[in-house]
Amino acid sequence: MNDEPIGPSPAQDEYAMRLALDQALNAQLAGEVPVGAVITQMVDGVPQVVATGYNRPITTHDPTAHAEIVALRHAAQLLGNYRLPGCTLYVTLEPCAMCAMALMHARIGRVVYAATDPKTGAAGSVIDLFGQAQLNHHTAVEGGLLADAAGGLLRDFFAERRAAQKAERDAAAASSEPLPVPEVIESDFGALR
Ligand SMILES: [Zn+2]
């Protein structure tokens, strides 16, 4: 078979990643960690956006609601197929193990991510699930596209959150109200939580 479709150009990749960054901002507006994803499919040589998603586990009470999973579910519903072989998924943060496996189950053709995730990244940072030949037969992976923009968004978000927490503590300390005594819970390990 020689009908392998021609993929997106570098400029088209960048455009799609900018859309994923917009999705990350949506997450931030909802008070979620800013991560966004976009799935595209080539139609007559032009990438079309099939679905978008942003990180929202807190607002939906759903630990699986990472940007990639949200976008995957939308795309699969829309295309009426649980497999998405001709699609590219763009995500602003390196996928975690859950998302990496979901992307491989969906047989996504290509994954492009922006910033690396040294804490939970499963595309090489902590573990490289895509690099496991026993697991991955279909999905190509590239990282680093617009990594500075995506990483900056995350850094600003966490810096803001730390500042807000500090302000809260300072306000509590400055008020005449006695600080609430934290409930002491002893775990089996003897540690206080
Ligand atoms: Zn994930």
Short mmCIF file of N, CA, C and O in Angstrom, two decimals, residues 37 89 110 137 141 145 155:
data_model
loop_
_atom_site.label_atom_id
_atom_site.label_comp_id
_atom_site.label_asym_id
_atom_site.label_seq_id
_atom_site.Cartn_x
_atom_site.Cartn_y
_atom_site.Cartn_z
N ALA A 37 -5.16 20.15 24.73
CA ALA A 37 -4.89 19.20 23.66
C ALA A 37 -5.79 19.47 22.46
O ALA A 37 -6.90 19.99 22.60
N LEU A 89 -2.35 14.05 17.65
CA LEU A 89 -2.75 14.72 18.89
C LEU A 89 -1.63 15.64 19.35
O LEU A 89 -0.49 15.22 19.46
N ARG A 110 0.12 9.94 15.53
CA ARG A 110 1.26 10.77 15.92
C ARG A 110 0.88 11.63 17.12
O ARG A 110 -0.24 12.16 17.18
N HIS A 137 2.82 -0.04 18.51
CA HIS A 137 3.04 -0.44 17.13
C HIS A 137 2.60 0.64 16.16
O HIS A 137 2.75 0.48 14.96
N VAL A 141 6.05 9.76 18.17
CA VAL A 141 6.03 10.80 19.20
C VAL A 141 7.13 11.82 18.94
O VAL A 141 8.26 11.46 18.61
N LEU A 145 7.85 21.04 20.88
CA LEU A 145 7.28 22.11 20.06
C LEU A 145 6.59 23.15 20.95
O LEU A 145 5.66 22.82 21.68
N ARG A 155 4.54 27.17 34.82
CA ARG A 155 5.34 27.78 35.90
C ARG A 155 4.59 28.96 36.51
O ARG A 155 4.52 29.10 37.73
#
